[in-house]
Short mmCIF file of N, CA, C and O in Angstrom, two decimals:
data_model
loop_
_atom_site.label_atom_id
_atom_site.label_comp_id
_atom_site.label_asym_id
_atom_site.label_seq_id
_atom_site.Cartn_x
_atom_site.Cartn_y
_atom_site.Cartn_z
N UNK Y 1 107.10 13.96 66.38
CA UNK Y 1 106.84 15.01 67.34
C UNK Y 1 105.44 14.84 67.89
O UNK Y 1 104.49 14.62 67.16
N UNK Y 2 105.29 14.97 69.18
CA UNK Y 2 103.98 14.80 69.79
C UNK Y 2 103.19 16.09 69.68
O UNK Y 2 103.77 17.18 69.67
N UNK Y 3 101.87 15.99 69.59
CA UNK Y 3 101.06 17.20 69.48
C UNK Y 3 101.18 18.06 70.73
O UNK Y 3 101.31 17.55 71.83
N UNK Y 4 101.14 19.35 70.54
CA UNK Y 4 101.24 20.29 71.64
C UNK Y 4 99.88 20.41 72.32
O UNK Y 4 98.87 20.59 71.65
N UNK Y 5 99.82 20.30 73.66
CA UNK Y 5 98.54 20.38 74.33
C UNK Y 5 97.93 21.78 74.31
O UNK Y 5 96.77 21.95 74.58
N UNK Y 6 98.69 22.81 73.99
CA UNK Y 6 98.17 24.16 73.93
C UNK Y 6 97.82 24.47 72.49
O UNK Y 6 98.70 24.59 71.65
N UNK Y 7 96.53 24.58 72.13
CA UNK Y 7 96.14 24.74 70.74
C UNK Y 7 96.15 26.19 70.25
O UNK Y 7 95.37 26.55 69.41
N UNK Y 8 97.02 27.02 70.80
CA UNK Y 8 97.06 28.40 70.36
C UNK Y 8 98.50 28.85 70.15
O UNK Y 8 99.41 28.35 70.79
N UNK Y 9 98.66 29.77 69.25
CA UNK Y 9 99.96 30.38 69.04
C UNK Y 9 100.16 31.38 70.17
O UNK Y 9 99.24 32.07 70.56
N UNK Y 10 101.37 31.44 70.71
CA UNK Y 10 101.61 32.34 71.82
C UNK Y 10 101.43 33.79 71.39
O UNK Y 10 101.76 34.15 70.28
N UNK Y 11 100.90 34.61 72.27
CA UNK Y 11 100.72 36.01 71.92
C UNK Y 11 102.06 36.72 71.81
O UNK Y 11 103.05 36.27 72.37
N UNK Y 12 102.10 37.85 71.10
CA UNK Y 12 103.36 38.53 70.88
C UNK Y 12 104.07 38.96 72.16
O UNK Y 12 105.27 39.01 72.20
N UNK Y 13 103.34 39.22 73.24
CA UNK Y 13 103.96 39.76 74.44
C UNK Y 13 104.59 38.77 75.38
O UNK Y 13 105.29 39.15 76.29
N UNK Y 14 104.38 37.47 75.22
CA UNK Y 14 104.97 36.55 76.16
C UNK Y 14 104.38 35.18 76.09
O UNK Y 14 103.69 34.82 75.17
N UNK Y 15 104.66 34.39 77.12
CA UNK Y 15 104.29 32.98 77.13
C UNK Y 15 102.85 32.79 77.57
O UNK Y 15 102.31 33.56 78.36
N UNK Y 16 102.24 31.75 77.06
CA UNK Y 16 100.92 31.32 77.47
C UNK Y 16 101.12 30.31 78.59
O UNK Y 16 102.02 29.50 78.54
N UNK Y 17 100.27 30.34 79.62
CA UNK Y 17 100.45 29.39 80.71
C UNK Y 17 100.35 27.97 80.19
O UNK Y 17 99.56 27.68 79.29
N UNK Y 18 101.20 27.09 80.71
CA UNK Y 18 101.23 25.71 80.24
C UNK Y 18 102.11 25.52 79.03
O UNK Y 18 102.26 24.43 78.52
N UNK Y 19 102.70 26.59 78.54
CA UNK Y 19 103.52 26.51 77.34
C UNK Y 19 104.93 26.06 77.65
O UNK Y 19 105.66 25.66 76.77
N UNK Y 20 105.34 26.16 78.88
CA UNK Y 20 106.69 25.74 79.24
C UNK Y 20 107.62 26.93 79.33
O UNK Y 20 107.26 28.05 79.00
N UNK Y 21 108.81 26.66 79.81
CA UNK Y 21 109.77 27.75 79.99
C UNK Y 21 110.27 28.28 78.66
O UNK Y 21 110.21 27.61 77.64
N UNK Y 22 110.79 29.48 78.72
CA UNK Y 22 111.37 30.08 77.52
C UNK Y 22 112.64 29.34 77.15
O UNK Y 22 113.38 28.86 77.99
N UNK Y 23 112.88 29.24 75.87
CA UNK Y 23 114.09 28.61 75.34
C UNK Y 23 115.20 29.65 75.29
O UNK Y 23 114.98 30.82 75.50
N UNK Y 24 116.43 29.23 74.97
CA UNK Y 24 117.50 30.20 74.81
C UNK Y 24 117.09 31.28 73.82
O UNK Y 24 116.29 31.05 72.93
N UNK Y 25 117.66 32.45 73.97
CA UNK Y 25 117.40 33.63 73.15
C UNK Y 25 116.07 34.29 73.53
O UNK Y 25 115.58 35.14 72.81
N UNK Y 26 115.47 33.91 74.65
CA UNK Y 26 114.28 34.58 75.14
C UNK Y 26 113.00 34.24 74.42
O UNK Y 26 112.02 34.95 74.55
N UNK Y 27 112.96 33.17 73.65
CA UNK Y 27 111.74 32.77 72.94
C UNK Y 27 111.14 31.53 73.58
O UNK Y 27 111.85 30.69 74.12
N UNK Y 28 109.84 31.40 73.47
CA UNK Y 28 109.17 30.20 73.95
C UNK Y 28 109.37 29.06 72.96
O UNK Y 28 109.79 29.29 71.82
N UNK Y 29 109.03 27.87 73.40
CA UNK Y 29 109.12 26.71 72.50
C UNK Y 29 108.24 26.93 71.26
O UNK Y 29 108.64 26.64 70.14
N UNK Y 30 107.05 27.46 71.48
CA UNK Y 30 106.11 27.71 70.38
C UNK Y 30 106.70 28.71 69.38
O UNK Y 30 106.58 28.54 68.16
N UNK Y 31 107.36 29.73 69.87
CA UNK Y 31 107.97 30.71 68.97
C UNK Y 31 109.12 30.10 68.17
O UNK Y 31 109.28 30.37 66.99
N UNK Y 32 109.89 29.23 68.81
CA UNK Y 32 110.94 28.51 68.08
C UNK Y 32 110.31 27.61 67.01
O UNK Y 32 110.85 27.50 65.90
N UNK Y 33 109.18 26.99 67.34
CA UNK Y 33 108.49 26.15 66.36
C UNK Y 33 108.00 26.98 65.18
O UNK Y 33 108.05 26.52 64.03
N UNK Y 34 107.55 28.19 65.44
CA UNK Y 34 107.10 29.05 64.35
C UNK Y 34 108.26 29.41 63.43
O UNK Y 34 108.11 29.39 62.21
N UNK Y 35 109.41 29.73 64.00
CA UNK Y 35 110.57 30.05 63.17
C UNK Y 35 110.99 28.83 62.35
O UNK Y 35 111.30 28.95 61.16
N UNK Y 36 110.99 27.66 62.97
CA UNK Y 36 111.34 26.44 62.23
C UNK Y 36 110.33 26.18 61.11
O UNK Y 36 110.71 25.79 60.00
N UNK Y 37 109.07 26.43 61.38
CA UNK Y 37 108.02 26.26 60.37
C UNK Y 37 108.26 27.20 59.19
O UNK Y 37 108.09 26.81 58.03
N UNK Y 38 108.68 28.42 59.46
CA UNK Y 38 108.92 29.40 58.39
C UNK Y 38 110.15 29.07 57.55
O UNK Y 38 110.29 29.59 56.46
N UNK Y 39 111.03 28.21 58.03
CA UNK Y 39 112.20 27.80 57.24
C UNK Y 39 111.82 26.85 56.12
O UNK Y 39 112.60 26.63 55.21
N UNK Y 40 110.64 26.26 56.19
CA UNK Y 40 110.21 25.29 55.20
C UNK Y 40 109.76 25.99 53.91
O UNK Y 40 109.40 27.15 53.92
N UNK Y 41 109.77 25.22 52.81
CA UNK Y 41 109.31 25.72 51.52
C UNK Y 41 108.03 24.98 51.14
O UNK Y 41 107.90 23.79 51.40
N UNK Y 42 107.12 25.68 50.49
CA UNK Y 42 105.82 25.11 50.14
C UNK Y 42 105.67 25.10 48.63
O UNK Y 42 105.82 26.12 47.98
N UNK Y 43 105.34 23.95 48.08
CA UNK Y 43 105.22 23.79 46.63
C UNK Y 43 103.82 24.09 46.11
O UNK Y 43 103.66 24.48 44.97
N UNK Y 44 102.82 23.86 46.91
CA UNK Y 44 101.44 23.98 46.42
C UNK Y 44 100.70 25.09 47.17
O UNK Y 44 100.85 25.25 48.37
N UNK Y 45 99.88 25.82 46.43
CA UNK Y 45 99.06 26.87 47.03
C UNK Y 45 98.13 26.25 48.06
O UNK Y 45 97.51 25.22 47.80
N UNK Y 46 98.03 26.86 49.19
CA UNK Y 46 97.14 26.38 50.23
C UNK Y 46 97.75 25.36 51.17
O UNK Y 46 97.21 25.11 52.25
N UNK Y 47 98.87 24.76 50.79
CA UNK Y 47 99.48 23.74 51.64
C UNK Y 47 99.96 24.34 52.96
O UNK Y 47 99.82 23.73 54.02
N UNK Y 48 100.52 25.54 52.90
CA UNK Y 48 101.04 26.16 54.11
C UNK Y 48 99.90 26.51 55.06
O UNK Y 48 100.00 26.28 56.27
N UNK Y 49 98.81 27.04 54.51
CA UNK Y 49 97.68 27.41 55.36
C UNK Y 49 97.09 26.18 56.05
O UNK Y 49 96.71 26.24 57.21
N UNK Y 50 97.01 25.08 55.34
CA UNK Y 50 96.52 23.83 55.93
C UNK Y 50 97.46 23.37 57.04
O UNK Y 50 97.02 22.98 58.12
N UNK Y 51 98.75 23.45 56.78
CA UNK Y 51 99.74 23.04 57.79
C UNK Y 51 99.69 23.95 59.01
O UNK Y 51 99.88 23.47 60.14
N UNK Y 52 99.44 25.23 58.82
CA UNK Y 52 99.31 26.16 59.95
C UNK Y 52 98.16 25.73 60.85
O UNK Y 52 98.30 25.64 62.07
N UNK Y 53 97.02 25.43 60.24
CA UNK Y 53 95.86 24.99 61.03
C UNK Y 53 96.15 23.70 61.78
O UNK Y 53 95.77 23.54 62.94
N UNK Y 54 96.81 22.76 61.10
CA UNK Y 54 97.09 21.46 61.73
C UNK Y 54 98.13 21.57 62.83
O UNK Y 54 97.98 20.97 63.89
N UNK Y 55 99.22 22.28 62.58
CA UNK Y 55 100.31 22.32 63.54
C UNK Y 55 100.07 23.27 64.70
O UNK Y 55 100.41 22.98 65.84
N UNK Y 56 99.46 24.44 64.42
CA UNK Y 56 99.32 25.45 65.47
C UNK Y 56 97.90 25.61 65.97
O UNK Y 56 97.67 26.27 66.98
N UNK Y 57 96.93 25.03 65.26
CA UNK Y 57 95.55 25.07 65.73
C UNK Y 57 94.91 26.45 65.69
O UNK Y 57 94.01 26.74 66.48
N UNK Y 58 95.39 27.31 64.80
CA UNK Y 58 94.82 28.65 64.65
C UNK Y 58 94.63 28.95 63.18
O UNK Y 58 95.28 28.33 62.33
N UNK Y 59 93.77 29.91 62.86
CA UNK Y 59 93.63 30.31 61.45
C UNK Y 59 94.91 30.99 60.96
O UNK Y 59 95.64 31.60 61.75
N UNK Y 60 95.18 30.90 59.68
CA UNK Y 60 96.39 31.54 59.13
C UNK Y 60 96.50 33.03 59.45
O UNK Y 60 97.58 33.53 59.71
N UNK Y 61 95.37 33.74 59.47
CA UNK Y 61 95.41 35.17 59.76
C UNK Y 61 96.02 35.43 61.13
O UNK Y 61 96.89 36.28 61.30
N UNK Y 62 95.58 34.67 62.13
CA UNK Y 62 96.11 34.84 63.49
C UNK Y 62 97.58 34.46 63.53
O UNK Y 62 98.40 35.12 64.18
N UNK Y 63 97.94 33.37 62.85
CA UNK Y 63 99.34 32.93 62.81
C UNK Y 63 100.22 34.06 62.27
O UNK Y 63 101.27 34.36 62.84
N UNK Y 64 99.81 34.67 61.17
CA UNK Y 64 100.63 35.73 60.56
C UNK Y 64 100.68 36.98 61.44
O UNK Y 64 101.69 37.68 61.45
N UNK Y 65 99.63 37.27 62.20
CA UNK Y 65 99.68 38.38 63.14
C UNK Y 65 100.76 38.15 64.19
O UNK Y 65 101.56 39.03 64.50
N UNK Y 66 100.77 36.94 64.74
CA UNK Y 66 101.75 36.60 65.77
C UNK Y 66 103.15 36.56 65.17
O UNK Y 66 104.12 37.05 65.77
N UNK Y 67 103.29 35.99 63.97
CA UNK Y 67 104.59 35.93 63.30
C UNK Y 67 105.15 37.33 63.05
O UNK Y 67 106.33 37.57 63.28
N UNK Y 68 104.31 38.25 62.60
CA UNK Y 68 104.77 39.62 62.36
C UNK Y 68 105.29 40.27 63.64
O UNK Y 68 106.30 40.97 63.62
N UNK Y 69 104.61 40.05 64.75
CA UNK Y 69 105.10 40.58 66.03
C UNK Y 69 106.40 39.88 66.43
O UNK Y 69 107.32 40.52 66.95
N UNK Y 70 106.48 38.59 66.16
CA UNK Y 70 107.67 37.82 66.53
C UNK Y 70 108.91 38.30 65.79
O UNK Y 70 109.97 38.47 66.39
N UNK Y 71 108.81 38.55 64.49
CA UNK Y 71 109.99 38.94 63.72
C UNK Y 71 110.48 40.34 64.08
O UNK Y 71 111.61 40.70 63.75
N UNK Y 72 109.66 41.12 64.79
CA UNK Y 72 110.09 42.43 65.25
C UNK Y 72 110.87 42.36 66.56
O UNK Y 72 111.47 43.35 66.97
N UNK Y 73 110.87 41.21 67.20
CA UNK Y 73 111.53 41.08 68.50
C UNK Y 73 113.04 40.81 68.35
O UNK Y 73 113.45 39.99 67.52
N UNK Y 74 113.85 41.48 69.15
CA UNK Y 74 115.30 41.23 69.12
C UNK Y 74 115.65 39.78 69.44
O UNK Y 74 116.63 39.24 68.89
N UNK Y 75 114.87 39.11 70.27
CA UNK Y 75 115.15 37.72 70.62
C UNK Y 75 115.02 36.81 69.39
O UNK Y 75 115.78 35.86 69.23
N UNK Y 76 114.06 37.10 68.53
CA UNK Y 76 113.90 36.31 67.30
C UNK Y 76 115.08 36.55 66.37
O UNK Y 76 115.60 35.61 65.76
N UNK Y 77 115.52 37.78 66.27
CA UNK Y 77 116.67 38.11 65.43
C UNK Y 77 117.92 37.39 65.94
O UNK Y 77 118.70 36.86 65.16
N UNK Y 78 118.08 37.34 67.26
CA UNK Y 78 119.23 36.64 67.85
C UNK Y 78 119.14 35.13 67.62
O UNK Y 78 120.16 34.48 67.41
N UNK Y 79 117.92 34.59 67.63
CA UNK Y 79 117.74 33.15 67.48
C UNK Y 79 118.01 32.68 66.05
O UNK Y 79 118.59 31.61 65.85
N UNK Y 80 117.60 33.46 65.05
CA UNK Y 80 117.79 33.06 63.66
C UNK Y 80 117.88 34.30 62.78
O UNK Y 80 116.91 34.69 62.12
N UNK Y 81 119.05 34.94 62.76
CA UNK Y 81 119.18 36.22 62.06
C UNK Y 81 118.85 36.18 60.57
O UNK Y 81 118.17 37.07 60.06
N UNK Y 82 119.30 35.16 59.86
CA UNK Y 82 119.05 35.11 58.42
C UNK Y 82 117.56 34.98 58.12
O UNK Y 82 117.03 35.67 57.25
N UNK Y 83 116.88 34.09 58.82
CA UNK Y 83 115.44 33.90 58.60
C UNK Y 83 114.66 35.16 58.94
O UNK Y 83 113.80 35.60 58.16
N UNK Y 84 114.94 35.75 60.09
CA UNK Y 84 114.19 36.93 60.52
C UNK Y 84 114.41 38.09 59.56
O UNK Y 84 113.47 38.77 59.18
N UNK Y 85 115.63 38.28 59.09
CA UNK Y 85 115.88 39.34 58.12
C UNK Y 85 115.14 39.07 56.80
O UNK Y 85 114.60 39.99 56.18
N UNK Y 86 115.12 37.82 56.37
CA UNK Y 86 114.39 37.46 55.15
C UNK Y 86 112.89 37.74 55.32
O UNK Y 86 112.25 38.33 54.44
N UNK Y 87 112.33 37.34 56.46
CA UNK Y 87 110.91 37.58 56.70
C UNK Y 87 110.61 39.08 56.76
O UNK Y 87 109.58 39.53 56.26
N UNK Y 88 111.51 39.86 57.34
CA UNK Y 88 111.32 41.31 57.38
C UNK Y 88 111.36 41.90 55.98
O UNK Y 88 110.57 42.79 55.65
N UNK Y 89 112.30 41.43 55.14
CA UNK Y 89 112.39 41.93 53.76
C UNK Y 89 111.13 41.59 52.98
O UNK Y 89 110.59 42.44 52.24
N UNK Y 90 110.63 40.36 53.13
CA UNK Y 90 109.41 39.96 52.43
C UNK Y 90 108.22 40.81 52.87
O UNK Y 90 107.41 41.25 52.05
N UNK Y 91 108.13 41.05 54.17
CA UNK Y 91 107.04 41.88 54.69
C UNK Y 91 107.12 43.29 54.14
O UNK Y 91 106.13 43.87 53.71
N UNK Y 92 108.33 43.84 54.11
CA UNK Y 92 108.53 45.19 53.59
C UNK Y 92 108.15 45.26 52.10
O UNK Y 92 107.50 46.22 51.66
N UNK Y 93 108.55 44.26 51.33
CA UNK Y 93 108.22 44.23 49.91
C UNK Y 93 106.71 44.14 49.71
O UNK Y 93 106.15 44.81 48.82
N UNK Y 94 106.02 43.34 50.51
CA UNK Y 94 104.55 43.25 50.39
C UNK Y 94 103.90 44.59 50.71
O UNK Y 94 102.96 45.01 50.06
N UNK Y 95 104.41 45.27 51.74
CA UNK Y 95 103.85 46.58 52.10
C UNK Y 95 104.03 47.58 50.97
O UNK Y 95 103.14 48.36 50.67
N UNK Y 96 105.20 47.56 50.34
CA UNK Y 96 105.46 48.49 49.24
C UNK Y 96 104.56 48.21 48.05
O UNK Y 96 104.10 49.13 47.38
N UNK Y 97 104.28 46.93 47.78
CA UNK Y 97 103.39 46.59 46.66
C UNK Y 97 101.96 47.03 46.94
O UNK Y 97 101.23 47.41 46.04
N UNK Y 98 101.54 46.95 48.21
CA UNK Y 98 100.17 47.34 48.56
C UNK Y 98 99.96 48.84 48.54
O UNK Y 98 98.88 49.31 48.22
N UNK Y 99 100.97 49.61 48.92
CA UNK Y 99 100.84 51.06 48.94
C UNK Y 99 101.92 51.67 48.06
O UNK Y 99 103.04 51.89 48.50
N UNK Y 100 101.58 51.95 46.81
CA UNK Y 100 102.58 52.41 45.85
C UNK Y 100 103.23 53.73 46.22
O UNK Y 100 104.28 54.06 45.72
N UNK Y 101 102.65 54.52 47.09
CA UNK Y 101 103.26 55.78 47.51
C UNK Y 101 102.95 56.91 46.55
O UNK Y 101 102.18 56.78 45.61
N UNK Y 102 103.61 58.02 46.77
CA UNK Y 102 103.32 59.21 45.99
C UNK Y 102 104.40 59.53 44.97
O UNK Y 102 104.24 60.46 44.20
N UNK Y 103 105.50 58.83 44.97
CA UNK Y 103 106.59 59.14 44.04
C UNK Y 103 106.14 58.99 42.60
O UNK Y 103 105.59 57.98 42.20
N UNK Y 104 106.38 60.03 41.83
CA UNK Y 104 106.09 59.97 40.40
C UNK Y 104 104.62 60.17 40.05
O UNK Y 104 104.24 60.09 38.89
N UNK Y 105 103.77 60.41 41.03
CA UNK Y 105 102.34 60.57 40.74
C UNK Y 105 101.91 62.00 41.05
O UNK Y 105 101.74 62.36 42.19
N UNK Y 106 101.76 62.75 40.01
CA UNK Y 106 101.25 64.09 40.17
C UNK Y 106 102.21 65.06 40.80
O UNK Y 106 101.79 66.07 41.32
N UNK Y 107 103.49 64.76 40.78
CA UNK Y 107 104.46 65.67 41.38
C UNK Y 107 104.55 66.91 40.50
O UNK Y 107 104.73 66.83 39.29
N UNK Y 108 104.41 68.10 41.10
CA UNK Y 108 104.45 69.33 40.31
C UNK Y 108 105.84 69.58 39.73
O UNK Y 108 106.84 69.30 40.35
N UNK Y 109 105.88 70.07 38.50
CA UNK Y 109 107.12 70.43 37.87
C UNK Y 109 107.90 69.28 37.27
O UNK Y 109 109.02 69.44 36.83
N UNK Y 110 107.32 68.10 37.26
CA UNK Y 110 108.04 66.96 36.69
C UNK Y 110 107.35 66.50 35.45
O UNK Y 110 106.22 66.46 35.27
#
């Protein structure tokens, strides 16, 4: 695969100029590349972050911001339903671990 001349991940709202036409399902080529990238498995800590910098030319934090916006889009769900649902479940589980909530903590009468 040849390197992409645009060294940025596309913003959540649409295509970056020079990125090319949208692919089927309403996603840009870059967005399809991000979904394909997320299908891969990583054996070593830090390997994915290094690959993000090399392939997309952005810091992992920015990549994950764009990915989170991407998985919320209906076009991404149409393009790869199993992957997008898995990414949504993982995101939801991470959110629940970060904010334990109020259940069972100081509830009166229990």
